[in-house]
mmCIF file with all atom_site columns, C-alpha atoms in Angstrom:
data_model
loop_
_atom_site.group_PDB
_atom_site.id
_atom_site.type_symbol
_atom_site.label_atom_id
_atom_site.label_alt_id
_atom_site.label_comp_id
_atom_site.label_asym_id
_atom_site.label_entity_id
_atom_site.label_seq_id
_atom_site.pdbx_PDB_ins_code
_atom_site.Cartn_x
_atom_site.Cartn_y
_atom_site.Cartn_z
_atom_site.occupancy
_atom_site.B_iso_or_equiv
_atom_site.pdbx_formal_charge
_atom_site.auth_seq_id
_atom_site.auth_comp_id
_atom_site.auth_asym_id
_atom_site.auth_atom_id
_atom_site.pdbx_PDB_model_num
ATOM 1   C CA . UNK A 1 1   ? 22.475 12.482  274.963 1.00 51.00 ? 159 UNK A CA 1
ATOM 2   C CA . UNK A 1 2   ? 23.974 11.584  271.287 1.00 58.00 ? 160 UNK A CA 1
ATOM 3   C CA . UNK A 1 3   ? 21.857 10.652  268.305 1.00 59.00 ? 161 UNK A CA 1
ATOM 4   C CA . UNK A 1 4   ? 21.130 6.852   267.576 1.00 59.00 ? 162 UNK A CA 1
ATOM 5   C CA . UNK A 1 5   ? 22.363 6.611   264.081 1.00 60.00 ? 163 UNK A CA 1
ATOM 6   C CA . UNK A 1 6   ? 21.670 2.990   263.191 1.00 60.00 ? 164 UNK A CA 1
ATOM 7   C CA . UNK A 1 7   ? 18.713 3.240   262.482 1.00 60.00 ? 165 UNK A CA 1
ATOM 8   C CA . UNK A 1 8   ? 19.078 5.870   259.544 1.00 60.00 ? 166 UNK A CA 1
ATOM 9   C CA . UNK A 1 9   ? 19.277 4.133   255.812 1.00 61.00 ? 167 UNK A CA 1
ATOM 10  C CA . UNK A 1 10  ? 23.042 5.438   254.272 1.00 66.00 ? 168 UNK A CA 1
ATOM 11  C CA . UNK A 1 11  ? 22.763 5.777   250.913 1.00 72.00 ? 169 UNK A CA 1
ATOM 12  C CA . UNK A 1 12  ? 26.219 4.572   249.815 1.00 76.00 ? 170 UNK A CA 1
ATOM 13  C CA . UNK A 1 13  ? 25.621 5.500   245.771 1.00 82.00 ? 171 UNK A CA 1
ATOM 14  C CA . UNK A 1 14  ? 24.480 8.939   246.658 1.00 86.00 ? 172 UNK A CA 1
ATOM 15  C CA . UNK A 1 15  ? 27.896 10.758  245.422 1.00 88.00 ? 173 UNK A CA 1
ATOM 16  C CA . UNK A 1 16  ? 27.749 8.227   242.482 1.00 89.00 ? 174 UNK A CA 1
ATOM 17  C CA . UNK A 1 17  ? 23.869 9.666   241.456 1.00 89.00 ? 175 UNK A CA 1
ATOM 18  C CA . UNK A 1 18  ? 24.616 12.815  241.883 1.00 90.00 ? 176 UNK A CA 1
ATOM 19  C CA . UNK A 1 19  ? 27.384 12.832  239.211 1.00 91.00 ? 177 UNK A CA 1
ATOM 20  C CA . UNK A 1 20  ? 25.553 11.342  236.858 1.00 90.00 ? 178 UNK A CA 1
ATOM 21  C CA . UNK A 1 21  ? 22.843 13.137  237.119 1.00 90.00 ? 179 UNK A CA 1
ATOM 22  C CA . UNK A 1 22  ? 25.294 16.653  236.864 1.00 90.00 ? 180 UNK A CA 1
ATOM 23  C CA . UNK A 1 23  ? 26.690 15.090  233.286 1.00 90.00 ? 181 UNK A CA 1
ATOM 24  C CA . UNK A 1 24  ? 22.587 15.023  232.767 1.00 90.00 ? 182 UNK A CA 1
ATOM 25  C CA . UNK A 1 25  ? 22.292 18.220  233.378 1.00 88.00 ? 183 UNK A CA 1
ATOM 26  C CA . UNK A 1 26  ? 24.891 19.892  232.045 1.00 88.00 ? 184 UNK A CA 1
ATOM 27  C CA . UNK A 1 27  ? 24.667 17.973  228.852 1.00 88.00 ? 185 UNK A CA 1
ATOM 28  C CA . UNK A 1 28  ? 20.527 18.618  228.366 1.00 88.00 ? 186 UNK A CA 1
ATOM 29  C CA . UNK A 1 29  ? 21.089 22.402  227.563 1.00 88.00 ? 187 UNK A CA 1
ATOM 30  C CA . UNK A 1 30  ? 20.723 24.572  223.885 1.00 91.00 ? 188 UNK A CA 1
ATOM 31  C CA . UNK A 1 31  ? 24.742 25.976  225.211 1.00 88.00 ? 189 UNK A CA 1
ATOM 32  C CA . UNK A 1 32  ? 27.761 24.666  223.714 1.00 88.00 ? 190 UNK A CA 1
ATOM 33  C CA . UNK A 1 33  ? 29.656 21.665  226.236 1.00 87.00 ? 191 UNK A CA 1
ATOM 34  C CA . UNK A 1 34  ? 32.182 23.979  228.211 1.00 84.00 ? 192 UNK A CA 1
ATOM 35  C CA . UNK A 1 35  ? 34.967 22.681  230.543 1.00 84.00 ? 193 UNK A CA 1
ATOM 36  C CA . UNK A 1 36  ? 32.745 22.136  233.339 1.00 80.00 ? 194 UNK A CA 1
ATOM 37  C CA . UNK A 1 37  ? 30.856 19.560  230.979 1.00 82.00 ? 195 UNK A CA 1
ATOM 38  C CA . UNK A 1 38  ? 33.655 17.935  230.574 1.00 90.00 ? 196 UNK A CA 1
ATOM 39  C CA . UNK A 1 39  ? 34.678 18.059  234.193 1.00 92.00 ? 197 UNK A CA 1
ATOM 40  C CA . UNK A 1 40  ? 31.465 17.088  234.980 1.00 91.00 ? 198 UNK A CA 1
ATOM 41  C CA . UNK A 1 41  ? 31.617 13.413  232.846 1.00 92.00 ? 199 UNK A CA 1
ATOM 42  C CA . UNK A 1 42  ? 34.851 12.843  233.277 1.00 94.00 ? 200 UNK A CA 1
ATOM 43  C CA . UNK A 1 43  ? 34.241 12.570  237.547 1.00 93.00 ? 201 UNK A CA 1
ATOM 44  C CA . UNK A 1 44  ? 31.588 10.405  236.465 1.00 93.00 ? 202 UNK A CA 1
ATOM 45  C CA . UNK A 1 45  ? 33.912 8.197   233.687 1.00 94.00 ? 203 UNK A CA 1
ATOM 46  C CA . UNK A 1 46  ? 36.289 7.734   237.026 1.00 94.00 ? 204 UNK A CA 1
ATOM 47  C CA . UNK A 1 47  ? 33.183 6.640   239.236 1.00 91.00 ? 205 UNK A CA 1
ATOM 48  C CA . UNK A 1 48  ? 32.391 4.439   236.451 1.00 92.00 ? 206 UNK A CA 1
ATOM 49  C CA . UNK A 1 49  ? 35.992 2.637   236.283 1.00 93.00 ? 207 UNK A CA 1
ATOM 50  C CA . UNK A 1 50  ? 35.969 1.837   239.978 1.00 92.00 ? 208 UNK A CA 1
ATOM 51  C CA . UNK A 1 51  ? 32.304 0.691   239.874 1.00 90.00 ? 209 UNK A CA 1
ATOM 52  C CA . UNK A 1 52  ? 31.384 -0.349  236.546 1.00 88.00 ? 210 UNK A CA 1
ATOM 53  C CA . UNK A 1 53  ? 27.838 -1.326  236.977 1.00 85.00 ? 211 UNK A CA 1
ATOM 54  C CA . UNK A 1 54  ? 27.270 0.766   239.571 1.00 87.00 ? 212 UNK A CA 1
ATOM 55  C CA . UNK A 1 55  ? 27.953 3.841   237.527 1.00 89.00 ? 213 UNK A CA 1
ATOM 56  C CA . UNK A 1 56  ? 26.436 2.892   235.311 1.00 88.00 ? 214 UNK A CA 1
ATOM 57  C CA . UNK A 1 57  ? 23.057 1.711   236.421 1.00 88.00 ? 215 UNK A CA 1
ATOM 58  C CA . UNK A 1 58  ? 23.476 5.430   238.400 1.00 89.00 ? 216 UNK A CA 1
ATOM 59  C CA . UNK A 1 59  ? 23.459 7.030   234.843 1.00 89.00 ? 217 UNK A CA 1
ATOM 60  C CA . UNK A 1 60  ? 20.528 4.779   233.350 1.00 86.00 ? 218 UNK A CA 1
ATOM 61  C CA . UNK A 1 61  ? 18.328 6.101   236.277 1.00 85.00 ? 219 UNK A CA 1
ATOM 62  C CA . UNK A 1 62  ? 19.204 9.554   236.213 1.00 85.00 ? 220 UNK A CA 1
ATOM 63  C CA . UNK A 1 63  ? 18.629 9.708   232.394 1.00 83.00 ? 221 UNK A CA 1
ATOM 64  C CA . UNK A 1 64  ? 14.831 7.995   233.079 1.00 80.00 ? 222 UNK A CA 1
ATOM 65  C CA . UNK A 1 65  ? 14.298 9.761   236.023 1.00 78.00 ? 223 UNK A CA 1
ATOM 66  C CA . UNK A 1 66  ? 15.266 13.357  234.903 1.00 76.00 ? 224 UNK A CA 1
ATOM 67  C CA . UNK A 1 67  ? 14.314 12.670  230.985 1.00 74.00 ? 225 UNK A CA 1
ATOM 68  C CA . UNK A 1 68  ? 15.572 15.297  228.385 1.00 78.00 ? 226 UNK A CA 1
ATOM 69  C CA . UNK A 1 69  ? 13.980 18.805  227.345 1.00 84.00 ? 227 UNK A CA 1
ATOM 70  C CA . UNK A 1 70  ? 16.579 18.699  224.387 1.00 85.00 ? 228 UNK A CA 1
ATOM 71  C CA . UNK A 1 71  ? 17.424 15.723  222.979 1.00 84.00 ? 229 UNK A CA 1
ATOM 72  C CA . UNK A 1 72  ? 18.675 16.608  220.357 1.00 87.00 ? 230 UNK A CA 1
ATOM 73  C CA . UNK A 1 73  ? 21.061 19.439  221.867 1.00 89.00 ? 231 UNK A CA 1
ATOM 74  C CA . UNK A 1 74  ? 21.654 16.519  224.335 1.00 88.00 ? 232 UNK A CA 1
ATOM 75  C CA . UNK A 1 75  ? 23.526 13.937  221.631 1.00 89.00 ? 233 UNK A CA 1
ATOM 76  C CA . UNK A 1 76  ? 24.958 17.236  220.731 1.00 92.00 ? 234 UNK A CA 1
ATOM 77  C CA . UNK A 1 77  ? 26.930 17.922  223.466 1.00 91.00 ? 235 UNK A CA 1
ATOM 78  C CA . UNK A 1 78  ? 27.778 14.432  224.141 1.00 90.00 ? 236 UNK A CA 1
ATOM 79  C CA . UNK A 1 79  ? 29.219 13.905  220.597 1.00 92.00 ? 237 UNK A CA 1
ATOM 80  C CA . UNK A 1 80  ? 31.059 16.836  221.151 1.00 93.00 ? 238 UNK A CA 1
ATOM 81  C CA . UNK A 1 81  ? 32.498 16.017  224.842 1.00 93.00 ? 239 UNK A CA 1
ATOM 82  C CA . UNK A 1 82  ? 33.753 12.849  223.412 1.00 91.00 ? 240 UNK A CA 1
ATOM 83  C CA . UNK A 1 83  ? 36.153 14.480  221.565 1.00 92.00 ? 241 UNK A CA 1
ATOM 84  C CA . UNK A 1 84  ? 38.163 15.885  224.283 1.00 92.00 ? 242 UNK A CA 1
ATOM 85  C CA . UNK A 1 85  ? 41.406 13.726  224.781 1.00 93.00 ? 243 UNK A CA 1
ATOM 86  C CA . UNK A 1 86  ? 40.759 13.391  228.415 1.00 93.00 ? 244 UNK A CA 1
ATOM 87  C CA . UNK A 1 87  ? 37.529 11.719  228.005 1.00 93.00 ? 245 UNK A CA 1
ATOM 88  C CA . UNK A 1 88  ? 38.791 9.520   225.016 1.00 95.00 ? 246 UNK A CA 1
ATOM 89  C CA . UNK A 1 89  ? 40.990 8.440   227.160 1.00 96.00 ? 247 UNK A CA 1
ATOM 90  C CA . UNK A 1 90  ? 38.546 7.514   229.938 1.00 94.00 ? 248 UNK A CA 1
ATOM 91  C CA . UNK A 1 91  ? 36.138 6.203   227.731 1.00 94.00 ? 249 UNK A CA 1
ATOM 92  C CA . UNK A 1 92  ? 38.929 3.971   226.446 1.00 95.00 ? 250 UNK A CA 1
ATOM 93  C CA . UNK A 1 93  ? 39.685 2.730   229.535 1.00 95.00 ? 251 UNK A CA 1
ATOM 94  C CA . UNK A 1 94  ? 36.196 2.227   230.839 1.00 92.00 ? 252 UNK A CA 1
ATOM 95  C CA . UNK A 1 95  ? 35.276 -0.221  227.572 1.00 91.00 ? 253 UNK A CA 1
ATOM 96  C CA . UNK A 1 96  ? 38.906 -1.965  228.382 1.00 93.00 ? 254 UNK A CA 1
ATOM 97  C CA . UNK A 1 97  ? 37.869 -2.309  231.813 1.00 92.00 ? 255 UNK A CA 1
ATOM 98  C CA . UNK A 1 98  ? 34.641 -3.804  230.865 1.00 88.00 ? 256 UNK A CA 1
ATOM 99  C CA . UNK A 1 99  ? 35.944 -6.087  228.477 1.00 89.00 ? 257 UNK A CA 1
ATOM 100 C CA . UNK A 1 100 ? 38.332 -7.568  230.515 1.00 91.00 ? 258 UNK A CA 1
ATOM 101 C CA . UNK A 1 101 ? 35.756 -7.752  233.868 1.00 87.00 ? 259 UNK A CA 1
ATOM 102 C CA . UNK A 1 102 ? 32.867 -8.943  231.675 1.00 84.00 ? 260 UNK A CA 1
ATOM 103 C CA . UNK A 1 103 ? 33.768 -10.436 228.234 1.00 83.00 ? 261 UNK A CA 1
ATOM 104 C CA . UNK A 1 104 ? 31.295 -13.217 227.682 1.00 84.00 ? 262 UNK A CA 1
ATOM 105 C CA . UNK A 1 105 ? 28.223 -11.219 229.840 1.00 84.00 ? 263 UNK A CA 1
ATOM 106 C CA . UNK A 1 106 ? 28.218 -7.492  228.772 1.00 82.00 ? 264 UNK A CA 1
ATOM 107 C CA . UNK A 1 107 ? 25.920 -7.708  226.013 1.00 85.00 ? 265 UNK A CA 1
ATOM 108 C CA . UNK A 1 108 ? 23.701 -9.352  229.005 1.00 84.00 ? 266 UNK A CA 1
ATOM 109 C CA . UNK A 1 109 ? 24.892 -7.061  231.550 1.00 83.00 ? 267 UNK A CA 1
ATOM 110 C CA . UNK A 1 110 ? 24.117 -3.999  228.633 1.00 84.00 ? 268 UNK A CA 1
ATOM 111 C CA . UNK A 1 111 ? 20.445 -5.102  228.266 1.00 85.00 ? 269 UNK A CA 1
ATOM 112 C CA . UNK A 1 112 ? 19.664 -5.710  232.350 1.00 82.00 ? 270 UNK A CA 1
ATOM 113 C CA . UNK A 1 113 ? 20.911 -2.008  233.097 1.00 82.00 ? 271 UNK A CA 1
ATOM 114 C CA . UNK A 1 114 ? 18.791 -0.342  230.027 1.00 83.00 ? 272 UNK A CA 1
ATOM 115 C CA . UNK A 1 115 ? 15.618 -2.320  230.252 1.00 83.00 ? 273 UNK A CA 1
ATOM 116 C CA . UNK A 1 116 ? 15.948 -1.007  234.056 1.00 77.00 ? 274 UNK A CA 1
ATOM 117 C CA . UNK A 1 117 ? 15.348 -5.158  235.306 1.00 76.00 ? 275 UNK A CA 1
ATOM 118 C CA . UNK A 1 118 ? 17.534 -3.990  238.504 1.00 76.00 ? 276 UNK A CA 1
ATOM 119 C CA . UNK A 1 119 ? 17.605 -0.577  240.319 1.00 74.00 ? 277 UNK A CA 1
ATOM 120 C CA . UNK A 1 120 ? 18.899 0.662   243.139 1.00 71.00 ? 278 UNK A CA 1
ATOM 121 C CA . UNK A 1 121 ? 17.820 -0.453  246.546 1.00 68.00 ? 279 UNK A CA 1
ATOM 122 C CA . UNK A 1 122 ? 14.769 -2.173  245.545 1.00 68.00 ? 280 UNK A CA 1
ATOM 123 C CA . UNK A 1 123 ? 14.612 -6.042  245.909 1.00 61.00 ? 281 UNK A CA 1
ATOM 124 C CA . UNK A 1 124 ? 11.521 -8.005  244.585 1.00 66.00 ? 282 UNK A CA 1
ATOM 125 C CA . UNK A 1 125 ? 10.468 -11.283 245.761 1.00 67.00 ? 283 UNK A CA 1
ATOM 126 C CA . UNK A 1 126 ? 11.780 -14.358 243.572 1.00 62.00 ? 284 UNK A CA 1
ATOM 127 C CA . UNK A 1 127 ? 8.645  -15.957 241.166 1.00 66.00 ? 285 UNK A CA 1
ATOM 128 C CA . UNK A 1 128 ? 7.849  -19.156 241.826 1.00 69.00 ? 286 UNK A CA 1
ATOM 129 C CA . UNK A 1 129 ? 6.791  -20.164 238.618 1.00 75.00 ? 287 UNK A CA 1
ATOM 130 C CA . UNK A 1 130 ? 6.821  -23.686 236.237 1.00 78.00 ? 288 UNK A CA 1
ATOM 131 C CA . UNK A 1 131 ? 9.131  -22.227 234.058 1.00 75.00 ? 289 UNK A CA 1
ATOM 132 C CA . UNK A 1 132 ? 11.890 -21.363 236.536 1.00 73.00 ? 290 UNK A CA 1
ATOM 133 C CA . UNK A 1 133 ? 11.164 -24.464 238.218 1.00 77.00 ? 291 UNK A CA 1
ATOM 134 C CA . UNK A 1 134 ? 11.845 -25.690 235.079 1.00 78.00 ? 292 UNK A CA 1
ATOM 135 C CA . UNK A 1 135 ? 15.253 -24.515 234.535 1.00 75.00 ? 293 UNK A CA 1
ATOM 136 C CA . UNK A 1 136 ? 16.374 -25.036 238.072 1.00 76.00 ? 294 UNK A CA 1
ATOM 137 C CA . UNK A 1 137 ? 15.323 -28.815 238.058 1.00 83.00 ? 295 UNK A CA 1
ATOM 138 C CA . UNK A 1 138 ? 16.263 -29.814 234.526 1.00 83.00 ? 296 UNK A CA 1
ATOM 139 C CA . UNK A 1 139 ? 20.045 -27.710 234.258 1.00 71.00 ? 297 UNK A CA 1
ATOM 140 C CA . UNK A 1 140 ? 19.447 -25.451 231.889 1.00 63.00 ? 298 UNK A CA 1
#
C-alpha cells in the first residue's frame, strides 16, 4: 500500500533555512573565512534575491536560534567575506531589489524582521482591543 503523504506537513522553506544556518556556522569561527564561507553566503544571497523577505527571515531566525559563539570573529569574518567581488555584486543586487520592491516600507519591514514579530509557520490570533477598533473605525 502506498504511503499517504497528504497529512505530512511540508516545510517549504527548509532549504532556505539550512543555507542561512550554514552561513552563520561558517562565519562564526576563529578561523579566517575561506571559499566555503563565500560559497554559502553567495547561495544565501541568491535565495534572498529570489525571495527577499523569506531569506531575511531565515537568516534572522537562524541567527537568533543558533546564537554566536565568537561574536568578534563573526563580525570580522563577515566583513572579510563582504570584500570578495562576487559577494559585493550579490549584495548590491539585493539592496537594489529591496529598494525597488519596498521603496517606502523597507524600514518597517526590516524592523518587523529584526524584532522577530513575524516568524515561519507561526500564526497568532488577532487581538481585539480598543486601540485596534479605534484605528479600524477612524481609518488611520
